[in-house]
Coordinates of C-alpha atoms and ligand atoms in Angstrom, one line a residue:
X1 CA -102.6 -61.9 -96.6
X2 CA -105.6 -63.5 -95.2
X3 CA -106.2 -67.2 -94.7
X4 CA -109.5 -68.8 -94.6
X5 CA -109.8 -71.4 -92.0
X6 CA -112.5 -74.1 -92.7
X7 CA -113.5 -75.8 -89.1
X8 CA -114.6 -79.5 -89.2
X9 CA -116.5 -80.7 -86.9
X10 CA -113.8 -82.5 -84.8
X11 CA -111.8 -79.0 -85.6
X12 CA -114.7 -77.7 -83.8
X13 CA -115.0 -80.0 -80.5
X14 CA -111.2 -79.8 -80.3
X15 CA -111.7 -75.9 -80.3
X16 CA -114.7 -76.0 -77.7
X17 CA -113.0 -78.3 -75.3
X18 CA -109.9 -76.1 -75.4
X19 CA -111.6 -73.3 -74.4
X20 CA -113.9 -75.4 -71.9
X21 CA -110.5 -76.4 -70.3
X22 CA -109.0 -72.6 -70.4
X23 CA -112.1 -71.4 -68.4
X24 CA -111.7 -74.2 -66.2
X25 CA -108.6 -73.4 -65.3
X26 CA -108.3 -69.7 -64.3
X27 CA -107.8 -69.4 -60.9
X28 CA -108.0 -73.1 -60.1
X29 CA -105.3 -74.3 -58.0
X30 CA -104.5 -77.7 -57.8
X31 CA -103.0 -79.8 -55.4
X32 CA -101.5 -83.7 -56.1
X33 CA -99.8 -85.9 -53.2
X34 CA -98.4 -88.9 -54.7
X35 CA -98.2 -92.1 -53.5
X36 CA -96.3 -95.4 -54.3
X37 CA -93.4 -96.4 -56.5
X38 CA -91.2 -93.9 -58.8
X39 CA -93.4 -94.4 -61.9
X40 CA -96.4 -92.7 -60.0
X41 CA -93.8 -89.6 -59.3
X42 CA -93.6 -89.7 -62.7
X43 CA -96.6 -89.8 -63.8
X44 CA -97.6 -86.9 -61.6
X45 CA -94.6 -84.3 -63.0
X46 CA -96.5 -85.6 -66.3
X47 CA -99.9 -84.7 -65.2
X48 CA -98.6 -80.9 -63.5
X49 CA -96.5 -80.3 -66.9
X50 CA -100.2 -80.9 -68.7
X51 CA -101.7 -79.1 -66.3
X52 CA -99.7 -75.9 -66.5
X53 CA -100.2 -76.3 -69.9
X54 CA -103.6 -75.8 -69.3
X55 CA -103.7 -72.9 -67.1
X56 CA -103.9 -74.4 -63.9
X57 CA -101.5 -73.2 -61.3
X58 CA -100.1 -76.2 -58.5
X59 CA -99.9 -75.4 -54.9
X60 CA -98.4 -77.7 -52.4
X61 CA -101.0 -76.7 -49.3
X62 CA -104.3 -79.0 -49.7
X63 CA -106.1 -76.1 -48.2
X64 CA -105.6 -73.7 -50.0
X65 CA -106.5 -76.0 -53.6
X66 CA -109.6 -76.0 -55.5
X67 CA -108.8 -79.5 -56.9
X68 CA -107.1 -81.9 -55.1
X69 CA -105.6 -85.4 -57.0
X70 CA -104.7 -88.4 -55.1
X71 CA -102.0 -90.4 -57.3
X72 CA -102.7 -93.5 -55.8
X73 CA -100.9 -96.9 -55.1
X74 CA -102.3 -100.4 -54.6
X75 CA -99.7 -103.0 -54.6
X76 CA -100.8 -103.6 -50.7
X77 CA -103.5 -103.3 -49.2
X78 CA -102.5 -100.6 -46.7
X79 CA -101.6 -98.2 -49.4
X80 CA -105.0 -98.5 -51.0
X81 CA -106.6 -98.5 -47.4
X82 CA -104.6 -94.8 -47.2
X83 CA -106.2 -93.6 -49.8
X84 CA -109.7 -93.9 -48.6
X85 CA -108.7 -92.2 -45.5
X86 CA -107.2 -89.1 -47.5
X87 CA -110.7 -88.9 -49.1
X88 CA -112.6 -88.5 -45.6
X89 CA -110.1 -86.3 -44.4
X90 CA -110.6 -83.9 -47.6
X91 CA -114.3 -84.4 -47.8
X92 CA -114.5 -82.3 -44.7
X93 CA -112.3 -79.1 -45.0
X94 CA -113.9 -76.0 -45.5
X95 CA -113.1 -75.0 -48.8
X96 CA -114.3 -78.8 -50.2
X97 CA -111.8 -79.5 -53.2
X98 CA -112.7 -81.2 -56.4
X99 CA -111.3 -84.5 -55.5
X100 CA -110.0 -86.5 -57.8
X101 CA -107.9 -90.4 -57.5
X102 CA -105.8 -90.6 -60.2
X103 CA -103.5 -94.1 -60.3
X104 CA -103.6 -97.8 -59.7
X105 CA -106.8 -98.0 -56.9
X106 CA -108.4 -95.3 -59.8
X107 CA -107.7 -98.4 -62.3
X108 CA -108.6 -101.2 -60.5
X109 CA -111.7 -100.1 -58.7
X110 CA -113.0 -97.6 -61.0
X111 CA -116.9 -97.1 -61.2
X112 CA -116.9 -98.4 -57.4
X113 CA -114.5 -95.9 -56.1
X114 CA -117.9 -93.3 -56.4
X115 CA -119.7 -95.8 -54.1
X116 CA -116.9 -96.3 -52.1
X117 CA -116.5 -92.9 -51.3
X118 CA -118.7 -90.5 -52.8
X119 CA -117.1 -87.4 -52.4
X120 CA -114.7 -88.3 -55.2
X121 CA -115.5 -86.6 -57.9
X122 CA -113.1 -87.5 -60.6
X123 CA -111.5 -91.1 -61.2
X124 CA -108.2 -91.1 -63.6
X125 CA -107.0 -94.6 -65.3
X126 CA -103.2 -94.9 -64.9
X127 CA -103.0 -93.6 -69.1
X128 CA -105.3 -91.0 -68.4
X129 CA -102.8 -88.5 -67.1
X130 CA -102.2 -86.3 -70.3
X131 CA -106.4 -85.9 -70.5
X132 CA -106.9 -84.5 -66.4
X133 CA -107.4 -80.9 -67.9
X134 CA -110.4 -81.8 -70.0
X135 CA -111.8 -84.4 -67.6
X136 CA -112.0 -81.2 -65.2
X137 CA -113.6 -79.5 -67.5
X138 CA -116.5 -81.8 -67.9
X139 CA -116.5 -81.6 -64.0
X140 CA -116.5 -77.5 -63.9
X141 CA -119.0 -77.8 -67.1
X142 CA -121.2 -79.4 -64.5
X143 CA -121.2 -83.1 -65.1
X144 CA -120.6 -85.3 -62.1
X145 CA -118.7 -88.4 -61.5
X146 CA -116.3 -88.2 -64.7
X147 CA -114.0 -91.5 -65.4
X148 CA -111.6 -92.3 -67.9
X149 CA -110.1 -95.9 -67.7
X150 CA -109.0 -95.5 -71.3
X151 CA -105.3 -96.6 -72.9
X152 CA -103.1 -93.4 -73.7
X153 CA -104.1 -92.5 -77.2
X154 CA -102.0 -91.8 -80.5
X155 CA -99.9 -88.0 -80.1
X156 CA -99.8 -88.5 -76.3
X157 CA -96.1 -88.9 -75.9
X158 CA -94.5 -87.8 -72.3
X159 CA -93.9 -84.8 -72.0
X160 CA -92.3 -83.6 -68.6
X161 CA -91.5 -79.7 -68.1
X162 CA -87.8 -79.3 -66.4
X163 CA -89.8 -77.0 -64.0
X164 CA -92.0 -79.7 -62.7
X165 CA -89.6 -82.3 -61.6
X166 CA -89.1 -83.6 -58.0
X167 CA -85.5 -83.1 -58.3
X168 CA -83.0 -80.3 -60.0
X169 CA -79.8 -83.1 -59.9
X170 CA -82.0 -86.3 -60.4
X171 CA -84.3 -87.2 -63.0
X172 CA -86.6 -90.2 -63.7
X173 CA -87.0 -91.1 -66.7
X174 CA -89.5 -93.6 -67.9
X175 CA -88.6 -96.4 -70.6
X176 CA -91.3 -98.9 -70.4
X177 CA -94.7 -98.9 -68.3
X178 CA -96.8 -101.8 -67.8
X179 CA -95.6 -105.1 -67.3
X180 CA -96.6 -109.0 -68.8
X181 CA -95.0 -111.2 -65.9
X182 CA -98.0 -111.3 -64.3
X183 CA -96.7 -113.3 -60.9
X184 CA -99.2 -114.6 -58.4
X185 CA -99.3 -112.3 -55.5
X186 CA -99.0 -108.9 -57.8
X187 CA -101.8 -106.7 -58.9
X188 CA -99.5 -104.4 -61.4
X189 CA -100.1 -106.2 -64.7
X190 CA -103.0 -105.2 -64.0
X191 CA -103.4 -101.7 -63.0
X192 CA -100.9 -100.8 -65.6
X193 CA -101.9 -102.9 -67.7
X194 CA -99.3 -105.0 -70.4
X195 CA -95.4 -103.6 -71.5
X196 CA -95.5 -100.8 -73.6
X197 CA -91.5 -99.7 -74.4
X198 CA -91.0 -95.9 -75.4
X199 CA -88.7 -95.4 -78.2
X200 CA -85.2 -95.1 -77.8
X201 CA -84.8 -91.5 -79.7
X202 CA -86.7 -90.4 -77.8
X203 CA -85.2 -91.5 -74.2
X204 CA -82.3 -90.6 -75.6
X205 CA -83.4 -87.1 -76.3
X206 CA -84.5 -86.6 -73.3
X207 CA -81.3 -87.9 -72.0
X208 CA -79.5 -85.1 -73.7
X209 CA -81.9 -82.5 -72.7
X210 CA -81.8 -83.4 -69.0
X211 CA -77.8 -82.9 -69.2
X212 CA -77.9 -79.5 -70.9
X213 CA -80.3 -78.6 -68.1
X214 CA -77.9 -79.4 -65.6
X215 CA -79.0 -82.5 -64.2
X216 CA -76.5 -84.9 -62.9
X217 CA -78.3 -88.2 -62.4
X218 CA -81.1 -89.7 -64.6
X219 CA -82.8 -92.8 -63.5
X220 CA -84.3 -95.0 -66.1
X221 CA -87.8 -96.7 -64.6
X222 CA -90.0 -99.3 -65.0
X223 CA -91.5 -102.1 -63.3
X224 CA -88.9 -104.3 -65.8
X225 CA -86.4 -101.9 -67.2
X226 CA -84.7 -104.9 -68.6
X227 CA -87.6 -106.4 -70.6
X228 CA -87.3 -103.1 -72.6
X229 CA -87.9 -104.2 -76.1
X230 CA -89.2 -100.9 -78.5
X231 CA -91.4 -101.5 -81.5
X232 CA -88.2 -100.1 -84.1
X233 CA -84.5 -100.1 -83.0
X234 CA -84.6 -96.0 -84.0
X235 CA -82.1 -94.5 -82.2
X236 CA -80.2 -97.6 -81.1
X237 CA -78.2 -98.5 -84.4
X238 CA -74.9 -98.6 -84.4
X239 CA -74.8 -99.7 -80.4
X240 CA -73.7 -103.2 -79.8
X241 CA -75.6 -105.6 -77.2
X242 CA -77.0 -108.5 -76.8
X243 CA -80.6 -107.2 -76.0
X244 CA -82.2 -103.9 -76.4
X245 CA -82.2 -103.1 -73.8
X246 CA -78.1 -103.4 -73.1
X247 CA -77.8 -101.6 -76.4
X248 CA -80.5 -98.3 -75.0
X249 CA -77.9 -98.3 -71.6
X250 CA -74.8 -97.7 -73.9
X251 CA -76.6 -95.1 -76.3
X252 CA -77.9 -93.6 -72.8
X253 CA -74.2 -93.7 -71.1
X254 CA -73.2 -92.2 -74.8
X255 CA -75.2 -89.0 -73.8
X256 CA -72.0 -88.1 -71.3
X257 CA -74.5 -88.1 -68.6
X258 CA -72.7 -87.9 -65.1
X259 CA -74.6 -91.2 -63.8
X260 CA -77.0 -93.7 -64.9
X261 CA -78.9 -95.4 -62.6
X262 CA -81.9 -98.3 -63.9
X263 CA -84.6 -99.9 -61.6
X264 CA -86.3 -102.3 -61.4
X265 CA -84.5 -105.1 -63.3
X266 CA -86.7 -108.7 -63.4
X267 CA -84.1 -111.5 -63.0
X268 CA -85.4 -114.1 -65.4
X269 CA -84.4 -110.9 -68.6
X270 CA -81.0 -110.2 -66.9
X271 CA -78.7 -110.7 -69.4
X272 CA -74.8 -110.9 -68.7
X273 CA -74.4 -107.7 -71.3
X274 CA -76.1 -105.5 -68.7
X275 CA -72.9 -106.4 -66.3
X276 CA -70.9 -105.4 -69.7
X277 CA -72.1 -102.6 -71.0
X278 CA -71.6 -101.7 -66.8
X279 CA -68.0 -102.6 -67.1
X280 CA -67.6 -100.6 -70.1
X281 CA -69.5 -96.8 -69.7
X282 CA -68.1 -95.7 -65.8
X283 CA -71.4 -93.2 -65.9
X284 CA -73.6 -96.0 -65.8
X285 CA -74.0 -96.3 -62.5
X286 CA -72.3 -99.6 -59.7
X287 CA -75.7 -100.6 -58.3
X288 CA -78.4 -103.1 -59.7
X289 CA -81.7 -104.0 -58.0
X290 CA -83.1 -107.5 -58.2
X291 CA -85.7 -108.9 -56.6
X292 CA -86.0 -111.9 -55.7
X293 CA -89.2 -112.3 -53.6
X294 CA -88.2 -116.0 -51.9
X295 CA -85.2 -118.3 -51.6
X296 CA -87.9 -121.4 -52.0
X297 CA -87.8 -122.8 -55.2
X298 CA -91.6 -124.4 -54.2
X299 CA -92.4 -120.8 -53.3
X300 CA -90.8 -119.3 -56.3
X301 CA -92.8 -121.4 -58.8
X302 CA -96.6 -120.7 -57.0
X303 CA -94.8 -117.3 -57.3
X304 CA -95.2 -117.6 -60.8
X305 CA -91.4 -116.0 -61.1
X306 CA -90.0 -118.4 -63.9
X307 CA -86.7 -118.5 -62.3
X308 CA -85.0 -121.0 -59.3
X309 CA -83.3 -120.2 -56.5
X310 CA -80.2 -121.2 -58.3
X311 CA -80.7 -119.2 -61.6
X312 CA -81.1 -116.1 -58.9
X313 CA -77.9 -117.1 -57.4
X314 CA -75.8 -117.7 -60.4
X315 CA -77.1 -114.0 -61.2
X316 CA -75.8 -112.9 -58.4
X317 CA -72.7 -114.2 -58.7
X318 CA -72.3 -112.9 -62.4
X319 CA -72.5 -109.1 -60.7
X320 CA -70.5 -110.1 -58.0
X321 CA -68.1 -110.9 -60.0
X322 CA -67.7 -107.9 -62.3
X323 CA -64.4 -106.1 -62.4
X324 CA -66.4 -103.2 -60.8
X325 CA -67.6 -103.6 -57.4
X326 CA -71.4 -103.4 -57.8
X327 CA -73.7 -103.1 -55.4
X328 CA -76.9 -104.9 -55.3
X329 CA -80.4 -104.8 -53.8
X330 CA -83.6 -107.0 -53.8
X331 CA -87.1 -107.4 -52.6
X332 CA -88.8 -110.6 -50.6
X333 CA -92.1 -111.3 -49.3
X334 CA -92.4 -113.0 -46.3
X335 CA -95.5 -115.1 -45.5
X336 CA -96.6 -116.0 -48.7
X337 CA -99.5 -118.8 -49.1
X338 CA -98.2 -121.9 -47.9
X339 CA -94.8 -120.8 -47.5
X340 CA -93.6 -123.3 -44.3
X341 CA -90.8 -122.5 -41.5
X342 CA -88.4 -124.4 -44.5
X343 CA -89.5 -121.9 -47.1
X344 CA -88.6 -119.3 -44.8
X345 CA -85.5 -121.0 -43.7
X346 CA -84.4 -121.4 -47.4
X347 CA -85.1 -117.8 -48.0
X348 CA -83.0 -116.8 -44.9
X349 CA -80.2 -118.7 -46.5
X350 CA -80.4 -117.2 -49.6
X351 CA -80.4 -113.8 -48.3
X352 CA -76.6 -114.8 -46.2
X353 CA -75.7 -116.3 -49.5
X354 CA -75.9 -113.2 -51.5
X355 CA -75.0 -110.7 -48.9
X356 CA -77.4 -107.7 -50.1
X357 CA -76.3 -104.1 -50.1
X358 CA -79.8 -103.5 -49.3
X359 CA -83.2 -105.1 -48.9
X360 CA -87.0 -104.7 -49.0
X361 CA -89.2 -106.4 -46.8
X362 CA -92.8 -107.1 -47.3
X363 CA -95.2 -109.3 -45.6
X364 CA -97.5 -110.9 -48.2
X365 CA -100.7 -108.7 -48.8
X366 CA -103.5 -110.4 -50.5
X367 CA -104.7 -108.4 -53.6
X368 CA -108.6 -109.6 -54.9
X369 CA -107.7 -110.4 -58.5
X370 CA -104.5 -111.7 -58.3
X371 CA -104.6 -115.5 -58.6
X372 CA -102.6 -116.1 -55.4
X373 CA -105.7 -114.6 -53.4
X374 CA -107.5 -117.9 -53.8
X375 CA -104.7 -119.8 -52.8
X376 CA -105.0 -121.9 -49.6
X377 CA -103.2 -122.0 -46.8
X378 CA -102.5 -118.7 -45.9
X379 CA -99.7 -117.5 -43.1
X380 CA -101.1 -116.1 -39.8
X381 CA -100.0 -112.7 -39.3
X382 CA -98.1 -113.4 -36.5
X383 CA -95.8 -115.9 -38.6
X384 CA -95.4 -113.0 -41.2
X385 CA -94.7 -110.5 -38.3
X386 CA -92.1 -113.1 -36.6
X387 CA -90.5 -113.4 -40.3
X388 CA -90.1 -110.1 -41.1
X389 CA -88.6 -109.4 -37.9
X390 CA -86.6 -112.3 -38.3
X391 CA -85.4 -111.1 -41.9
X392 CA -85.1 -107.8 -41.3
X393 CA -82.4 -108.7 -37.9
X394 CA -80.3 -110.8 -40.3
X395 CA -80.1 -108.1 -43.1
X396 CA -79.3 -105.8 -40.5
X397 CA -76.4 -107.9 -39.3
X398 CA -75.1 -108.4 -42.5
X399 CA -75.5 -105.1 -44.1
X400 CA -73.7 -103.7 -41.0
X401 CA -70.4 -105.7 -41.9
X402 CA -71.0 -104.6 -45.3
X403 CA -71.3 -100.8 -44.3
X404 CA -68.1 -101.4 -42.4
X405 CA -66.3 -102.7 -45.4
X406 CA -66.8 -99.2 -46.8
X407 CA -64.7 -97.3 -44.2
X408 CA -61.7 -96.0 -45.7
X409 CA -62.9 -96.5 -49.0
X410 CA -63.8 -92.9 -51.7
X411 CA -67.1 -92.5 -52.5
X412 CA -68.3 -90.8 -55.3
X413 CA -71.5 -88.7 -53.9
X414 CA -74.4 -86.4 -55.4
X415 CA -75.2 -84.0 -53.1
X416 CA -79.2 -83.6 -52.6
X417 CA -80.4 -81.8 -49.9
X418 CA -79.2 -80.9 -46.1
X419 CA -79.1 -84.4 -43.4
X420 CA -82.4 -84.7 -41.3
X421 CA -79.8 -85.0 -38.5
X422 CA -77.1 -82.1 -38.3
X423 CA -77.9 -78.8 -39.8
X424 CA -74.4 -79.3 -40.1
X425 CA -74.2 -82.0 -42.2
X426 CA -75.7 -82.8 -46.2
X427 CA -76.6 -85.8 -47.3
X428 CA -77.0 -87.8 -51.1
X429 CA -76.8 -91.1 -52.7
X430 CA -72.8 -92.5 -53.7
X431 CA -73.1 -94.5 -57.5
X432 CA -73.9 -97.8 -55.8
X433 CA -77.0 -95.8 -54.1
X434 CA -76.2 -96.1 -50.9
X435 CA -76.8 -92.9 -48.4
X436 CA -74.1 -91.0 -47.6
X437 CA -73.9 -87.6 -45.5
X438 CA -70.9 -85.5 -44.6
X439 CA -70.1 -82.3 -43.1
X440 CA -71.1 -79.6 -45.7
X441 CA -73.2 -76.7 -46.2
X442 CA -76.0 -76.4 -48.8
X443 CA -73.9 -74.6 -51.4
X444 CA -73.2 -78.2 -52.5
X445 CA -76.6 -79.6 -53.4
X446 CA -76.5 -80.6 -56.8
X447 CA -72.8 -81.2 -56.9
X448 CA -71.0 -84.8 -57.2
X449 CA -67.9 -84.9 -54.1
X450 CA -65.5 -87.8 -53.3
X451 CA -66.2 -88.8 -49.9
X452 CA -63.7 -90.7 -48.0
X453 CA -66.1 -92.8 -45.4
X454 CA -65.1 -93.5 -41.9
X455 CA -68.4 -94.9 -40.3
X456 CA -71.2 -97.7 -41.0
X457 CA -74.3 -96.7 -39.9
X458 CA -77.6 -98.7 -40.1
X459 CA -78.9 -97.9 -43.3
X460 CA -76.3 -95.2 -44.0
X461 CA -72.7 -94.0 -44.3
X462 CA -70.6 -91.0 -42.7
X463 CA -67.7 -89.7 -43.9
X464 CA -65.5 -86.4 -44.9
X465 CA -65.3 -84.4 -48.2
X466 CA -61.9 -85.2 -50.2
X467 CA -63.3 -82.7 -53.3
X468 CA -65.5 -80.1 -54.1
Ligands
SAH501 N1 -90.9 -105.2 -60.7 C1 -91.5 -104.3 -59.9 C2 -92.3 -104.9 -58.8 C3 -93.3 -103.9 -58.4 S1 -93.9 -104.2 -56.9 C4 -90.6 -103.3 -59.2 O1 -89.8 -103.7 -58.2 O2 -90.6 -102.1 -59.5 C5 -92.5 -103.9 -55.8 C6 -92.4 -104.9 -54.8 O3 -93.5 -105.0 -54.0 C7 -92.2 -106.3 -55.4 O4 -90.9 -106.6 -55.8 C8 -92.7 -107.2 -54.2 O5 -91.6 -107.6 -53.4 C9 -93.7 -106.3 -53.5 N2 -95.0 -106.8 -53.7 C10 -95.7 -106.8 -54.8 N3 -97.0 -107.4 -54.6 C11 -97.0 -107.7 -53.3 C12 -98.0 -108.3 -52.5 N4 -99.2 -108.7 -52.9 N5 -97.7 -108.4 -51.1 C13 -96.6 -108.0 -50.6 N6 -95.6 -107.4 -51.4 C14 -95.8 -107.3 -52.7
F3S502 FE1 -95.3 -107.5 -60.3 FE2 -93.9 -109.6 -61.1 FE3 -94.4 -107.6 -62.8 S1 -93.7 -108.5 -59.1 S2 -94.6 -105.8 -61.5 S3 -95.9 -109.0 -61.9 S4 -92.5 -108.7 -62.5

């Protein structure tokens, strides 16, 4: 039987980009370094499984690419500075790439990236990603500086290929981009522009799908998991909690998934049910990260944070005191606009008040756009350098004792690749995320092994193999 197929004419554009893009890609290697938080690694196994798709093959040696996409980061300014350096360094190898900077600086700066540095050829908004393999089309179809700073559009839903993912035994796995905080000193509201939460069927699906592959850990990400709210409650009915977000952990812990982990969670949305649904599901994992950014309330509030030093605290106390041991992290800036030596002092305090498993240290960076870049009295960048270092020797003094504590205790651990140190030795992350390595052979990667621990090191643990 024969079928007649009548073309209209956006039937018709559809097919002539499709096979713009299919001669585009033939023999066209591309190569993409990532830069920045876990969203932008990501968003870039997103962009290679569209790319594949397309008929492009990835190689991992910048020389040998014809295209080469720089997924870029600009919550500080060195990160964005990096960026423009990559570009200089590509413009002059031989085989001259088609260079393109996909990411936040791609975003923020858009148009002025080209005058910035003209050898960039391509600029890709952060909700671009699904349309790189027609933008390079346009590019190979001879049209010169090509930009898309558009939203993602309707039937672009993310799609990542099992093949293309950083990890065989870990998996991130998005559940809400964007973010509407909007504090002071941070340029991501606006690079990613406001909360968009993907349905929970569909996380969920993944979930499953992840498992059957063989995965063993699945990270849900966002800038603030825990502001998750979807536009329907699909796939969440008949799990209880008090926000959707609690009720997506215990459909995702439903899965059977070996371990759960969730990052970044915003304090001011951290609900006690979170702790809960914890206590509950043992596969969601013992760890929660919190930042926390200063223990000033005066700094907190030019912050624009919408919490006090004492709703952090009684936070932190609320984990603390779960009936599982859970480990928790945070970030603070140091040298913040007018922050004094009693800002800093305060924050000091609050960091030995809540005795942090672990801890991010930033000096402030000022980020055009933000509204804390017109702020006055800014901190020398000596004071932020004696701060950090001042910071960063207390967490190191207390996170020693607290590595210590762990000796003789079993940890549960996920084997991910051999230790930098010992060929003799493995490393991976236990459930509460901290580092662990033991003497084992590669034959273990991907395999979870109770590891009784018998040394604190700085910012890891050592220990011998009890299973597996
Ligand atoms: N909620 C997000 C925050 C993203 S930015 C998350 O943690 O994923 C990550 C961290 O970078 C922030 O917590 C903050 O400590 C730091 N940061 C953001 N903007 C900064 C700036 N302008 N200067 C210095 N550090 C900054
Ligand atoms: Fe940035 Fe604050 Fe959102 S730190 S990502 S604006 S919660």
């Amino acid at each position: 039987m024969q079928h007649r197929v009548c073309l209209t004419t956006s039937d018709r554009l559809l097919a002539k980009t499709r096979l713009l893009e299919a001669a585009t890609a033939m023999n066209s290697k591309v190569y993409i370094e990532t830069f920045g938080c876990q969203m932008n690694v990501a968003d870039t196994e997103r962009a290679v499984t569209g790319l594949r798709k397309a008929g492009y093959e990835m190689t991992s040696a910048p020389d040998e690419a014809d295209v080469v996409l720089l997924n870029t980061c600009s919550v500080r300014e060195r990160a964005e500075r990096k960026v423009f350096r990559r570009v200089g360094e590509l413009r002059k190898s031989p085989r001259r790439p088609v260079i393109g900077v996909m990411g936040c600086v791609a975003q923020l700066e858009g148009p002025s990236i080209f005058q910035k540095a003209a050898a960039v050829d391509l600029v890709i908004g952060t909700r671009a990603t699904d349309r790189i393999p027609s933008l390079l089309a346009r590019i190979r179809d001879g049209e010169k500086f090509v930009i898309d700073l558009e939203e993602r559009q309707d039937g672009e839903v993310w799609d990542v290929s099992p093949a293309e993912r950083r990890s065989p035994y870990v998996a991130f796995v998005p559940i809400i981009e964007g973010c509407n905080k909007f504090c002071s000193f941070c340029i991501v509201p606006y690079s990613r522009g406001r909360e968009k939460s993907r349905g929970a069927t569909e996380i969920v699906a993944e979930v499953r799908q992840l498992r059957s592959l063989g995965y063993k850990e699945v990270q849900l990400i966002g800038q603030n998991v825990n502001s998750y709210r979807p536009k329907t409650e699909d796939g969440l009915e008949g799990y209880v909690g008090a926000t959707p977000f609690s009720r997506l952990l215990r459909a995702v812990a439903a899965t059977g998934t070996e371990r759960i982990k969730f990052t970044t969670s915003f304090p001011r949305d951290f609900h006690p049910d979170i702790v809960s649904a914890i206590e509950e599901y043992p596969n969601l994992c013992n760890w929660v990260h919190l930042p926390v950014q200063s223990g000033s309330d005066r700094m907190l509030k030019a912050m624009r944070r919408g919490h006090t030093s004492a709703d952090y605290l009684r936070r932190v106390e609320m984990i603390k005191s779960s009936t599982r041991r859970l480990s928790l992290t945070s970030d603070i800036i140091v040298g913040f606009p007018g922050e004094s030596e009693q800002d800093f002092e305060n924050t000091m305090q609050l960091v030995r008040d809540c005795e942090f498993d672990g801890l991010f240290i930033f000096k402030y960076s000022k980020r055009n756009g933000t509204p804390a870049a017109n702020f006055s009295q800014p901190v020398s960048e000596a004071d932020k350098t004696a701060r950090f270092l001042a910071l960063e020797e207390l967490q190191s003094s207390l996170q020693d004792k607290l590595y210590n504590k762990q000796v003789g205790r079993t940890l549960s651990v996920l084997v991910e690749k051999q230790s930098a140190r010992s060929n003799h030795d493995v490393s991976g992350h236990s459930t509460c995320n901290k580092v662990v390595n033991f003497k084992g052979n590669m034959k273990q990667c991907g395999s979870i092994v109770d590891v009784l621990i018998s040394e604190g090191k700085p910012n890891s643990l050592y220990g011998t193999a009890i299973s597996g």
